[in-house]
mmCIF file of C-alpha atoms in Angstrom:
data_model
loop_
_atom_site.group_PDB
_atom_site.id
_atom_site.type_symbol
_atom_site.label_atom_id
_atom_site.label_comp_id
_atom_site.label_asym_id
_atom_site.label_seq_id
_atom_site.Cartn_x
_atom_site.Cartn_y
_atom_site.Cartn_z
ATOM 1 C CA UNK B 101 -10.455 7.052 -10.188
ATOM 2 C CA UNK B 102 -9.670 7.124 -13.808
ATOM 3 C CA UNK B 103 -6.672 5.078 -15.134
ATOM 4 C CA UNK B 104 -7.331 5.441 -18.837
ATOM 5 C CA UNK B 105 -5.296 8.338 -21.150
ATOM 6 C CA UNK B 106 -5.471 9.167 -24.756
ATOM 7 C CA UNK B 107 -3.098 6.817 -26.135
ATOM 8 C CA UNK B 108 -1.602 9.368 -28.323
ATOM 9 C CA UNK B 109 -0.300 10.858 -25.128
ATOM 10 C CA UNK B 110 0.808 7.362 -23.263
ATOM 11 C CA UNK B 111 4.557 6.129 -24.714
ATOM 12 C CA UNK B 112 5.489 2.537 -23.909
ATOM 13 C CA UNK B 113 8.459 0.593 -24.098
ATOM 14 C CA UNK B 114 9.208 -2.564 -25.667
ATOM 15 C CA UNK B 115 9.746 -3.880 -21.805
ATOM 16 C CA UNK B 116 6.476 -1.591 -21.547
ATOM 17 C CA UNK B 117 3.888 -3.325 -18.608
ATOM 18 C CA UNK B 118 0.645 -4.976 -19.562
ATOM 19 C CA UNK B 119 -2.472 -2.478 -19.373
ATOM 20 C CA UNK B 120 -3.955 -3.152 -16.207
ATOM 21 C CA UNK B 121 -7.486 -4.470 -16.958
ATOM 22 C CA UNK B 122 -8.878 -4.204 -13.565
ATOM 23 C CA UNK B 123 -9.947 -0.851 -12.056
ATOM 24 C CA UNK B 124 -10.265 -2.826 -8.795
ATOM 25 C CA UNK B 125 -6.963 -4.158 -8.299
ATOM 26 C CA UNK B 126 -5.379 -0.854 -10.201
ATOM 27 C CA UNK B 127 -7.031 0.939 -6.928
ATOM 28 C CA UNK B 128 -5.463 -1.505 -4.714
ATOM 29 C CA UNK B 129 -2.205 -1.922 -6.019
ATOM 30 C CA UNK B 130 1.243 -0.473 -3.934
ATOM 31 C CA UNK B 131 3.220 2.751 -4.491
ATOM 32 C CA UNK B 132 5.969 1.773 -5.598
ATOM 33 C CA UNK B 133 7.065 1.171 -9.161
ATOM 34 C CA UNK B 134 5.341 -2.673 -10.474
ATOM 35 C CA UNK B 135 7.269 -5.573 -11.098
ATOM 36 C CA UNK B 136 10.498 -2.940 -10.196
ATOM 37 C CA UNK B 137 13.856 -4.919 -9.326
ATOM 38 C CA UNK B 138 17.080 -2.925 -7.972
ATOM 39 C CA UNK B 139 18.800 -3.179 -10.540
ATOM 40 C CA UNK B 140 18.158 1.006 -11.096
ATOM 41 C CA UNK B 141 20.278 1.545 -8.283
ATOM 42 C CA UNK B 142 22.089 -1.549 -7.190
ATOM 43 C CA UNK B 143 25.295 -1.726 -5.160
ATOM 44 C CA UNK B 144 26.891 -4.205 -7.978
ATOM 45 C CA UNK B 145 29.063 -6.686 -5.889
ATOM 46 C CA UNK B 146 29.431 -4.744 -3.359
ATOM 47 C CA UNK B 147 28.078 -5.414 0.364
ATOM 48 C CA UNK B 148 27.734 -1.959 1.548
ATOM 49 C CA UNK B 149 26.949 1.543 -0.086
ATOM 50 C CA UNK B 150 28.557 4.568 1.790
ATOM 51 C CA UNK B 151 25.929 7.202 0.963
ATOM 52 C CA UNK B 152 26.493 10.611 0.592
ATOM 53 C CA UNK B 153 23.965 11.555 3.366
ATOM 54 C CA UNK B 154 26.121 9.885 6.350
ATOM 55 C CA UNK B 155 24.118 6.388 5.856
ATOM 56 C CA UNK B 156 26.135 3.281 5.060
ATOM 57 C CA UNK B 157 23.362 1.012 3.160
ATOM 58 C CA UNK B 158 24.039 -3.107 3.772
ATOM 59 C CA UNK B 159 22.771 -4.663 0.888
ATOM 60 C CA UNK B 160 24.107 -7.892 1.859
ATOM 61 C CA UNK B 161 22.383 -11.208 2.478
ATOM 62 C CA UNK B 162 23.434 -11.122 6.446
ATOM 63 C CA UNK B 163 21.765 -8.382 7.328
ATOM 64 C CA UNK B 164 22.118 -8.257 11.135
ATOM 65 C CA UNK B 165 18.192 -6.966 11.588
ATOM 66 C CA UNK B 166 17.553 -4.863 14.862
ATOM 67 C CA UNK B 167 15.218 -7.050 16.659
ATOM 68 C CA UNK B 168 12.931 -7.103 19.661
ATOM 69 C CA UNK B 169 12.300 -8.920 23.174
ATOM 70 C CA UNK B 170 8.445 -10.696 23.036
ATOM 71 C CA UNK B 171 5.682 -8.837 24.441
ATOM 72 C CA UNK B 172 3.799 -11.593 26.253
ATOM 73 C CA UNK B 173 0.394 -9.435 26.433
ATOM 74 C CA UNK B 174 0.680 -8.690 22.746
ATOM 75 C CA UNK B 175 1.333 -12.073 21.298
ATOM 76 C CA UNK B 176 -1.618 -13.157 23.663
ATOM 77 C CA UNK B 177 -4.011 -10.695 21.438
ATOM 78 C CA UNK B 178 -2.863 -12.185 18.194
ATOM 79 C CA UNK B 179 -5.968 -13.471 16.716
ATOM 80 C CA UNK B 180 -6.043 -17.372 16.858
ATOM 81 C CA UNK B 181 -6.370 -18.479 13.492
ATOM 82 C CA UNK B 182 -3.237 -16.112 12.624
ATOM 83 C CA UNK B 183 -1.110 -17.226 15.516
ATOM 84 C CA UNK B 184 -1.911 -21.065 15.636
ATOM 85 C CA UNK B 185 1.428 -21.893 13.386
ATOM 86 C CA UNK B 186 3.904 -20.097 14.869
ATOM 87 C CA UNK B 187 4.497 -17.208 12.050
ATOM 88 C CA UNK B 188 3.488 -14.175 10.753
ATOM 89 C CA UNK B 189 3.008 -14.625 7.092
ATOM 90 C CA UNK B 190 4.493 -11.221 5.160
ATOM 91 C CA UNK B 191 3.815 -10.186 1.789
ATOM 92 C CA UNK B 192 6.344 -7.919 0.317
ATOM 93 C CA UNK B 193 7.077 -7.058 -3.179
ATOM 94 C CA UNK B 194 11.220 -6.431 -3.092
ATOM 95 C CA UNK B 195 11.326 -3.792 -6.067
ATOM 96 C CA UNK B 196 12.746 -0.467 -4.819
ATOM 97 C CA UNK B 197 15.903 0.265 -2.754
ATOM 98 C CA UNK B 198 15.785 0.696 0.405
ATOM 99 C CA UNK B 199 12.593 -0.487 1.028
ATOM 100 C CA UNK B 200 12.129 -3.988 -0.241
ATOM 101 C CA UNK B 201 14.313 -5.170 -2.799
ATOM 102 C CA UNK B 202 16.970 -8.511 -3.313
ATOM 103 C CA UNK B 203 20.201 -8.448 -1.488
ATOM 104 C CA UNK B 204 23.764 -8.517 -3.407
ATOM 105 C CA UNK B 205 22.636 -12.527 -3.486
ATOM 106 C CA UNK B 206 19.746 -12.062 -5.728
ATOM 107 C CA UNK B 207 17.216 -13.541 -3.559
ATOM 108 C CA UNK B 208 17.201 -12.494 -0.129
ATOM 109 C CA UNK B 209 14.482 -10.315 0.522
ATOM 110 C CA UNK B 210 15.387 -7.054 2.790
ATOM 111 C CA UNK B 211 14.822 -3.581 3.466
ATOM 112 C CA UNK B 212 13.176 -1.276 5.607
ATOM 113 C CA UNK B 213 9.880 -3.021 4.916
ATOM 114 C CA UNK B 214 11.637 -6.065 6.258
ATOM 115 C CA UNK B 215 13.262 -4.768 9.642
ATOM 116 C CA UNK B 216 9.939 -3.469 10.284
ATOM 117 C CA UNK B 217 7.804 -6.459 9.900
ATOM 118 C CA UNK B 218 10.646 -7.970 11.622
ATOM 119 C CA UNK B 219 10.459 -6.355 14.903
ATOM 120 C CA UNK B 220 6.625 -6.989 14.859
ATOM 121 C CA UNK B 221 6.946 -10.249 14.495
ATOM 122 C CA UNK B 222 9.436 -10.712 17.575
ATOM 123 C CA UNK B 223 7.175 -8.479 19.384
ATOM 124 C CA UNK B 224 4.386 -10.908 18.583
ATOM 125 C CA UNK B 225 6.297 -13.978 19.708
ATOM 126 C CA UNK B 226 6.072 -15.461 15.456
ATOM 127 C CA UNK B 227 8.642 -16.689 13.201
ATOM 128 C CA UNK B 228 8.930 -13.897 10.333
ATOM 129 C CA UNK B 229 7.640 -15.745 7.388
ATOM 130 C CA UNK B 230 8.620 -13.144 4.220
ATOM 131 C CA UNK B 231 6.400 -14.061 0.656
ATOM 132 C CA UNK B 232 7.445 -12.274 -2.086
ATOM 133 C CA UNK B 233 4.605 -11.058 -4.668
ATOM 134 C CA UNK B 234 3.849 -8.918 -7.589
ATOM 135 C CA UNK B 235 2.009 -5.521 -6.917
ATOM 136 C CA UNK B 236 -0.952 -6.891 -8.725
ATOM 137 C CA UNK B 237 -0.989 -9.833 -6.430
ATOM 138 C CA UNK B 238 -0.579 -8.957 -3.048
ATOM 139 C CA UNK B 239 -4.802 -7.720 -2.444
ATOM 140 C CA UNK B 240 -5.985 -11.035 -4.074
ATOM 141 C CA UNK B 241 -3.647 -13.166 -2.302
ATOM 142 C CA UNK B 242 -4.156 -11.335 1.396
ATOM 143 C CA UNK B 243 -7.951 -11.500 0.252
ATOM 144 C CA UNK B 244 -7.677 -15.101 0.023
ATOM 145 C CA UNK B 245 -5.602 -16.042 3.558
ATOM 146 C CA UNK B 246 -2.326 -16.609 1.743
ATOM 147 C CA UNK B 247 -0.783 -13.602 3.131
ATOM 148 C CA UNK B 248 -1.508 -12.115 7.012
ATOM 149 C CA UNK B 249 -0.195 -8.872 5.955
ATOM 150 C CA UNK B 250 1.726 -7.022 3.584
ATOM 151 C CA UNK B 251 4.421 -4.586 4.040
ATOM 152 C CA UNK B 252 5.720 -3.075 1.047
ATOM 153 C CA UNK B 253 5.238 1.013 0.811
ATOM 154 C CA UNK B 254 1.377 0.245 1.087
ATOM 155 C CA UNK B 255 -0.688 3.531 0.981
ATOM 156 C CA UNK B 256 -3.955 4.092 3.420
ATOM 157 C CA UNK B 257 -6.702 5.207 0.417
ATOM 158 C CA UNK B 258 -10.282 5.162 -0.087
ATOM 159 C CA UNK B 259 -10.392 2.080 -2.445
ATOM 160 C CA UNK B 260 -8.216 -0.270 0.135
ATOM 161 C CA UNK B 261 -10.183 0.685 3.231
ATOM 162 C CA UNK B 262 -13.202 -1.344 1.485
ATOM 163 C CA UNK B 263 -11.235 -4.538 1.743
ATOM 164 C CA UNK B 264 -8.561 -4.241 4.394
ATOM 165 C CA UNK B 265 -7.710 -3.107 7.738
ATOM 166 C CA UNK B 266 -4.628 -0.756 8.325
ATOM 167 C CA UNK B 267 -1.274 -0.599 11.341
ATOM 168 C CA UNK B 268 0.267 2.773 10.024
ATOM 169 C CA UNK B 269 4.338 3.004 10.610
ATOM 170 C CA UNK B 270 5.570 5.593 8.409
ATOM 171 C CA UNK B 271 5.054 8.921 5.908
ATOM 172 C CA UNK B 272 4.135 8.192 2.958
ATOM 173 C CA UNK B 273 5.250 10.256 0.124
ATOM 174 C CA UNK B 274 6.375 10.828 -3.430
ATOM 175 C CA UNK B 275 9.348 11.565 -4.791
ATOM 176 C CA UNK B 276 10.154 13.407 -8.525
ATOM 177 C CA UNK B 277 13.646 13.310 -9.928
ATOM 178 C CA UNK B 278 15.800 14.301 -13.091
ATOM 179 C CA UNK B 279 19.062 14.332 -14.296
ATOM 180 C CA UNK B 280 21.222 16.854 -12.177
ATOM 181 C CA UNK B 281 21.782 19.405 -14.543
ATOM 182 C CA UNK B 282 17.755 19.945 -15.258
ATOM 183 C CA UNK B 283 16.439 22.965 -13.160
ATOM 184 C CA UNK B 284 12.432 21.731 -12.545
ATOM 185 C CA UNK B 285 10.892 22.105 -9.376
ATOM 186 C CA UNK B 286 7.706 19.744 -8.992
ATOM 187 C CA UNK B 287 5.264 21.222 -7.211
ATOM 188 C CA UNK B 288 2.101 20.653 -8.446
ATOM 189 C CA UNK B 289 0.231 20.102 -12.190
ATOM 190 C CA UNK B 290 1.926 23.472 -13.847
ATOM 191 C CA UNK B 291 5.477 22.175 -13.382
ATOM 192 C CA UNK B 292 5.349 18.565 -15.240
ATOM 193 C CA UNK B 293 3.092 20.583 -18.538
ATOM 194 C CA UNK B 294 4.671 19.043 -21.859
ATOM 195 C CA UNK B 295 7.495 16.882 -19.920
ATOM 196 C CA UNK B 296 7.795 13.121 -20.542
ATOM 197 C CA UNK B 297 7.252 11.132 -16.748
ATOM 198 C CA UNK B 298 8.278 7.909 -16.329
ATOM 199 C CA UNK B 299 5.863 6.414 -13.601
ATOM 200 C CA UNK B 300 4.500 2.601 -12.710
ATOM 201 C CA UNK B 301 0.987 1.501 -13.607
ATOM 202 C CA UNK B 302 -1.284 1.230 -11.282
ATOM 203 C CA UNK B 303 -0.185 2.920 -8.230
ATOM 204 C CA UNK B 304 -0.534 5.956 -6.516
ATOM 205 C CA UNK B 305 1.740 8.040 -8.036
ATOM 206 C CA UNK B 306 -0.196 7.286 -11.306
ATOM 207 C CA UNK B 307 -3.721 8.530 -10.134
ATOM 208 C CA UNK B 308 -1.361 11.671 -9.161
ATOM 209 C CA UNK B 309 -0.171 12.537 -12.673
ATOM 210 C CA UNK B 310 -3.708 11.324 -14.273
ATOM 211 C CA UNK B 311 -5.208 13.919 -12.117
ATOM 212 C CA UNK B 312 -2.893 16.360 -12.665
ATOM 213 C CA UNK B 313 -3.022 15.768 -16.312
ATOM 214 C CA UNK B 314 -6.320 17.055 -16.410
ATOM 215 C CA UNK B 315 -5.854 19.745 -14.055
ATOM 216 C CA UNK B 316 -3.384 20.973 -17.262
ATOM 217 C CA UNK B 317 -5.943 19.659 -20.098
ATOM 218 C CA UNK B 318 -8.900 22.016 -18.243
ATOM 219 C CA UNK B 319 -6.780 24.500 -18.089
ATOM 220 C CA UNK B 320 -5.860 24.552 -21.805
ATOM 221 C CA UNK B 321 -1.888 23.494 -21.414
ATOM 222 C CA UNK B 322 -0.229 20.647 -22.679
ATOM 223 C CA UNK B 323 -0.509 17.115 -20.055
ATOM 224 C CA UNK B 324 2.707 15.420 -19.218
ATOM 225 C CA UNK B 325 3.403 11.946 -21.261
ATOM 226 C CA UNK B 326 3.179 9.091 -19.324
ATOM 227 C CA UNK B 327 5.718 6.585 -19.585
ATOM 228 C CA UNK B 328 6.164 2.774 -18.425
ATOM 229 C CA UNK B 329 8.753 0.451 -17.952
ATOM 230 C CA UNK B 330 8.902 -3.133 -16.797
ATOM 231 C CA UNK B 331 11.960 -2.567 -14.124
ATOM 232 C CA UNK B 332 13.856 -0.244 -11.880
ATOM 233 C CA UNK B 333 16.752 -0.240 -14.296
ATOM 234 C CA UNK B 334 14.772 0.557 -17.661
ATOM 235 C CA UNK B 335 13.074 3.013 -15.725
ATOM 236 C CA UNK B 336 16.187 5.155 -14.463
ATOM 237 C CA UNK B 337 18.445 4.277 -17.406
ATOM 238 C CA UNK B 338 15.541 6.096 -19.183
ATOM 239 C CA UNK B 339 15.643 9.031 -17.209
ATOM 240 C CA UNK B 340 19.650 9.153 -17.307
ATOM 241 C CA UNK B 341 19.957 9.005 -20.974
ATOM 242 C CA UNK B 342 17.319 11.665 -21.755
ATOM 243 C CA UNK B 343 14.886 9.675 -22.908
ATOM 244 C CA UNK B 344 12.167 10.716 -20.415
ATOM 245 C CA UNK B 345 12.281 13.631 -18.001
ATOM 246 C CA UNK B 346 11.176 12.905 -15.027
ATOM 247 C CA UNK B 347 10.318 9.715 -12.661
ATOM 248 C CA UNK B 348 8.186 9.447 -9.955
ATOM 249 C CA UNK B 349 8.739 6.898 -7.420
ATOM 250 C CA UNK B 350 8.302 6.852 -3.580
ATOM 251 C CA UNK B 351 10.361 9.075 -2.081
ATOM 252 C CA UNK B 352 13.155 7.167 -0.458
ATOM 253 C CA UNK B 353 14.020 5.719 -3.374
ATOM 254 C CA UNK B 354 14.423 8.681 -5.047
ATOM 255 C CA UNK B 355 16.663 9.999 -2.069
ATOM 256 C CA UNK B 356 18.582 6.759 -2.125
ATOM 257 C CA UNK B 357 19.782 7.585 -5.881
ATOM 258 C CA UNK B 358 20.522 11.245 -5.213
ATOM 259 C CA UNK B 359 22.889 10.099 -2.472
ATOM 260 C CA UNK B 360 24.318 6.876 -3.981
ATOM 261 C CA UNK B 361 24.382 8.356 -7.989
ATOM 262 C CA UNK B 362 26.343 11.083 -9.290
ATOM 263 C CA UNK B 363 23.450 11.827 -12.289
ATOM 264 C CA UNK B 364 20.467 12.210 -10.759
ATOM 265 C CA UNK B 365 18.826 14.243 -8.334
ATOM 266 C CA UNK B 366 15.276 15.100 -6.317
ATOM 267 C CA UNK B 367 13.160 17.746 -7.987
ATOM 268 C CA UNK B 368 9.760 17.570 -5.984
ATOM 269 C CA UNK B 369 8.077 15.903 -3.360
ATOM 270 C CA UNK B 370 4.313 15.112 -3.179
ATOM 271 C CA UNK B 371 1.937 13.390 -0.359
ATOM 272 C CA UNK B 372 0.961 9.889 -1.552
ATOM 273 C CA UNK B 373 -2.388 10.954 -0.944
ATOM 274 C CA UNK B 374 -2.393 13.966 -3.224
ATOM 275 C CA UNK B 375 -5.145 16.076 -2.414
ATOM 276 C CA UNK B 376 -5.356 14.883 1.097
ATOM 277 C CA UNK B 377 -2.331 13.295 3.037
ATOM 278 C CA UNK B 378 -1.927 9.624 3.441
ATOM 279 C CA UNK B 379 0.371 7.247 5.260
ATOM 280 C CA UNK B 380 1.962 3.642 4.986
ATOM 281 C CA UNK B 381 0.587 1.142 6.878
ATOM 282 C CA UNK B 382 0.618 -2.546 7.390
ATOM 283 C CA UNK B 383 -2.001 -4.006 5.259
ATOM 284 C CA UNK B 384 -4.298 -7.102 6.611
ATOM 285 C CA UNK B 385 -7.806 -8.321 5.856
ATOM 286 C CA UNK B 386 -10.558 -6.390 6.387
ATOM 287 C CA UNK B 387 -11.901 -7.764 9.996
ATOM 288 C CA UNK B 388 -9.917 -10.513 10.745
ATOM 289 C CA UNK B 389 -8.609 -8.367 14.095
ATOM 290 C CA UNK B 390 -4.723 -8.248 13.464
ATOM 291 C CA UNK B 391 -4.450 -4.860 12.145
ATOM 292 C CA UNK B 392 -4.606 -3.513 15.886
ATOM 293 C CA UNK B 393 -2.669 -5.839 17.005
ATOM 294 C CA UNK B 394 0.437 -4.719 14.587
ATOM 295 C CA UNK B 395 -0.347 -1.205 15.270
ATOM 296 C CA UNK B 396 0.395 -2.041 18.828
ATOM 297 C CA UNK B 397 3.847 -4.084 18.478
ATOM 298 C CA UNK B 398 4.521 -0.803 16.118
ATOM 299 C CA UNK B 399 4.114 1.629 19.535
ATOM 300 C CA UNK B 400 6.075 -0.851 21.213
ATOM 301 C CA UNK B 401 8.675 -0.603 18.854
ATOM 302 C CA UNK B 402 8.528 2.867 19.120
ATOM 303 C CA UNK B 403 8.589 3.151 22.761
ATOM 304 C CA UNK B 404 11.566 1.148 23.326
ATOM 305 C CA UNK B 405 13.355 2.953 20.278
ATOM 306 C CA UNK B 406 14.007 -0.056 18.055
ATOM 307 C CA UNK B 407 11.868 1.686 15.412
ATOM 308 C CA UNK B 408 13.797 4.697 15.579
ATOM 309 C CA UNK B 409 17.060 2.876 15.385
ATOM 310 C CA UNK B 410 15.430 0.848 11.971
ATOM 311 C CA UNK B 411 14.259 3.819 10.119
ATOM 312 C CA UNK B 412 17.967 5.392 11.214
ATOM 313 C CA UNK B 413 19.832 2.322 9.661
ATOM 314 C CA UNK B 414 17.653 3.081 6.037
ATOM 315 C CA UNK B 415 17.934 6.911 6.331
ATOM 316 C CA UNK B 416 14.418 7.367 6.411
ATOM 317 C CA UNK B 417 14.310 8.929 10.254
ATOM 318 C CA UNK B 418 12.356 12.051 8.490
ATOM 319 C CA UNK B 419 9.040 9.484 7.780
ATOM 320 C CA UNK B 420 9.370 8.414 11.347
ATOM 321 C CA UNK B 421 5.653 8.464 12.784
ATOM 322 C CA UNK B 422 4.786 9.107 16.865
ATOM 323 C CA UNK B 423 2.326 6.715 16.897
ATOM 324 C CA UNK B 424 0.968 4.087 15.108
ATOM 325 C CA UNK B 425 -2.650 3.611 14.366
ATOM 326 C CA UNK B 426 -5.325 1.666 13.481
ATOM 327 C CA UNK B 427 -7.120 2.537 9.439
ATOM 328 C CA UNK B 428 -10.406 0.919 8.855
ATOM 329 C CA UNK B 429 -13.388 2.100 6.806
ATOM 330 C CA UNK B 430 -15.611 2.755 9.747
ATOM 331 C CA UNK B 431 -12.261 5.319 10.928
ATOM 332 C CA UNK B 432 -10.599 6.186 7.360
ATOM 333 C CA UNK B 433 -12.817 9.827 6.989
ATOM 334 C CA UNK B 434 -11.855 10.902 10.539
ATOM 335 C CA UNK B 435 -8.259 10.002 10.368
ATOM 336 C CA UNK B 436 -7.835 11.396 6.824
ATOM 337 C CA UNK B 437 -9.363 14.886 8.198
ATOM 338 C CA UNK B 438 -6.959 15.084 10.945
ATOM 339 C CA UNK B 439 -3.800 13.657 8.952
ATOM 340 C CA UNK B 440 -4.459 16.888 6.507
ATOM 341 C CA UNK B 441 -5.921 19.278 9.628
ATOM 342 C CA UNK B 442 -2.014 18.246 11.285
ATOM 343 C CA UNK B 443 0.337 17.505 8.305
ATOM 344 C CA UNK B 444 1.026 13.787 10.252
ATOM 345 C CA UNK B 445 2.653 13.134 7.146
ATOM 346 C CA UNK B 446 5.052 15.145 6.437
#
């Protein structure tokens, strides 16, 4: 996938990221915004955010986590190597409200993310051990045994499948939003032609806009101008002051603002996997045997509705999946087909 554009066209900051170098880990990075804090959207000093769609976010340190009983025949299919201390080591990258991101103490790692690794670990029988990474980080590190898995807004592609092994547990999707007096509705390439879009580099929502970019350039209309920032809060005071158009981030944080802002609203929504459809999944090493594992504590989850009740708490119940499942590259063509044949992510 290409992640080169004609400079002319690609506006930076002075907070601007570094150029990613590496097609490889460009391919392999999250979907979320890089190096993204929550500072865009943060609660200030306050412990809880009454939302304007009925959900009360805790963005405290205490966060009271739903948990789970241990599933003895589970824990006794954890593979040995992984299970022999005790924990389940968690990568997570805590940049985008309410999916990972630092509570009101500025260092607690929590979020949906969390709860959900959370509950597989207790279904596992392990001590939750949380690692917080950058987005450039995370497929080196899990390549190397520092990390068992990663849950951060990870996206099943073709790229990842080639080094890692997949537990889905939710939709995965984009969200576009602008300030709430613009009047755009994102659909596809035709809709962002000329506009400035603020979006992170590297991830998926990147390879969306470079392909749609030339979509518009084949097509003879002006490309959208790409724009980076280093954080969260660059990123939407950008967008609230003018200065860019548009931002493209996953989709609950987007929702999060438009319920918890009174500026900014959702526009457009777009499959992660744009052509095809994609979904989030927990991200291990490619063979090492724990990805079916997770996948299983996930269905237990779901069965005895603490994974309902999780996604509820974050107000994400609409990228609730009915089963987890197992991604590797021997399975990814198959389950792509019938994700798009079925719409599983929507």
């Amino acid at each position: 996938m290409a992640l080169l554009t004609n400079p002319a066209r690609r506006v930076r900051t002075l907070a601007a990221l570094p150029a990613v170098v590496l097609l490889g880990t460009a391919a392999l990075a999250g979907c979320a915004d890089p190096g993204a804090t929550a500072a865009g959207s943060a609660t200030g000093g306050a412990q809880t955010t009454a939302a304007r769609n009925g959900v009360v976010y805790n963005t405290a340190p205490d966060q009271q986590r739903i948990r789970a009983e241990k599933d003895a025949a589970l824990a006794a299919k954890v593979p040995e190597l992984i299970g022999k201390d005790g924990k389940l080591t968690v990568a997570t990258t805590a940049g985008s409200i309410p999916l990972s991101f630092h509570a009101t103490d500025d260092k607690t790692p929590i979020g949906v993310e969390l709860d959900l690794a959370q509950l597989v670990a207790d279904k596992l029988g392990l001590e939750l051990d949380v690692q917080i990474t950058s987005w450039e980080n995370w497929p080196l590190k899990t390549q190397s045994g520092d990390f068992e898995a990663v849950f951060s807004n990870v996206g099943v592609n073709k790229d990842r499948v080639k080094l890692f092994d997949f537990a889905t547990y939710r939709a995965a999707y984009m969200g576009f939003e602008a300030k709430k007096s613009a009047t755009y509705d994102i659909k596809g390439a035709d809709d962002i032609s000329g506009l400035k879009v603020s979006v992170g580099s590297g991830t998926n929502q990147e390879k969306i806009l470079l392909a749609w970019n030339k979509e518009l350039e084949e097509k003879g209309k002006a490309p959208a101008t790409l724009q980076y920032y280093s954080s969260d809060a660059d990123t939407i005071l950008a967008l609230s002051s003018g200065r860019t158009d548009l931002n493209i981030a996953p989709y609950p944080s987007t929702v999060y603002r438009e319920n918890t802002r009174d500026d900014l609203k959702v526009v457009g929504k777009v499959n992660a996997g744009w052509p095809s459809e994609t979904l989030v999944a927990a991200t291990t090493l490619r063979g090492n045997g724990l990805a079916p594992v997770l996948g299983d504590a996930v269905n237990s989850a779901i069965k005895d509705g603490s994974y309902a009740k999780v996604l509820e708490r974050w107000g994400l119940t609409e990228e609730a999946l009915p089963e987890s499942k197992t991604i590797t590259e021997e399975t990814f063509a198959a389950a792509q087909a019938s994700a798009t044949r079925t719409g599983a992510a929507k």
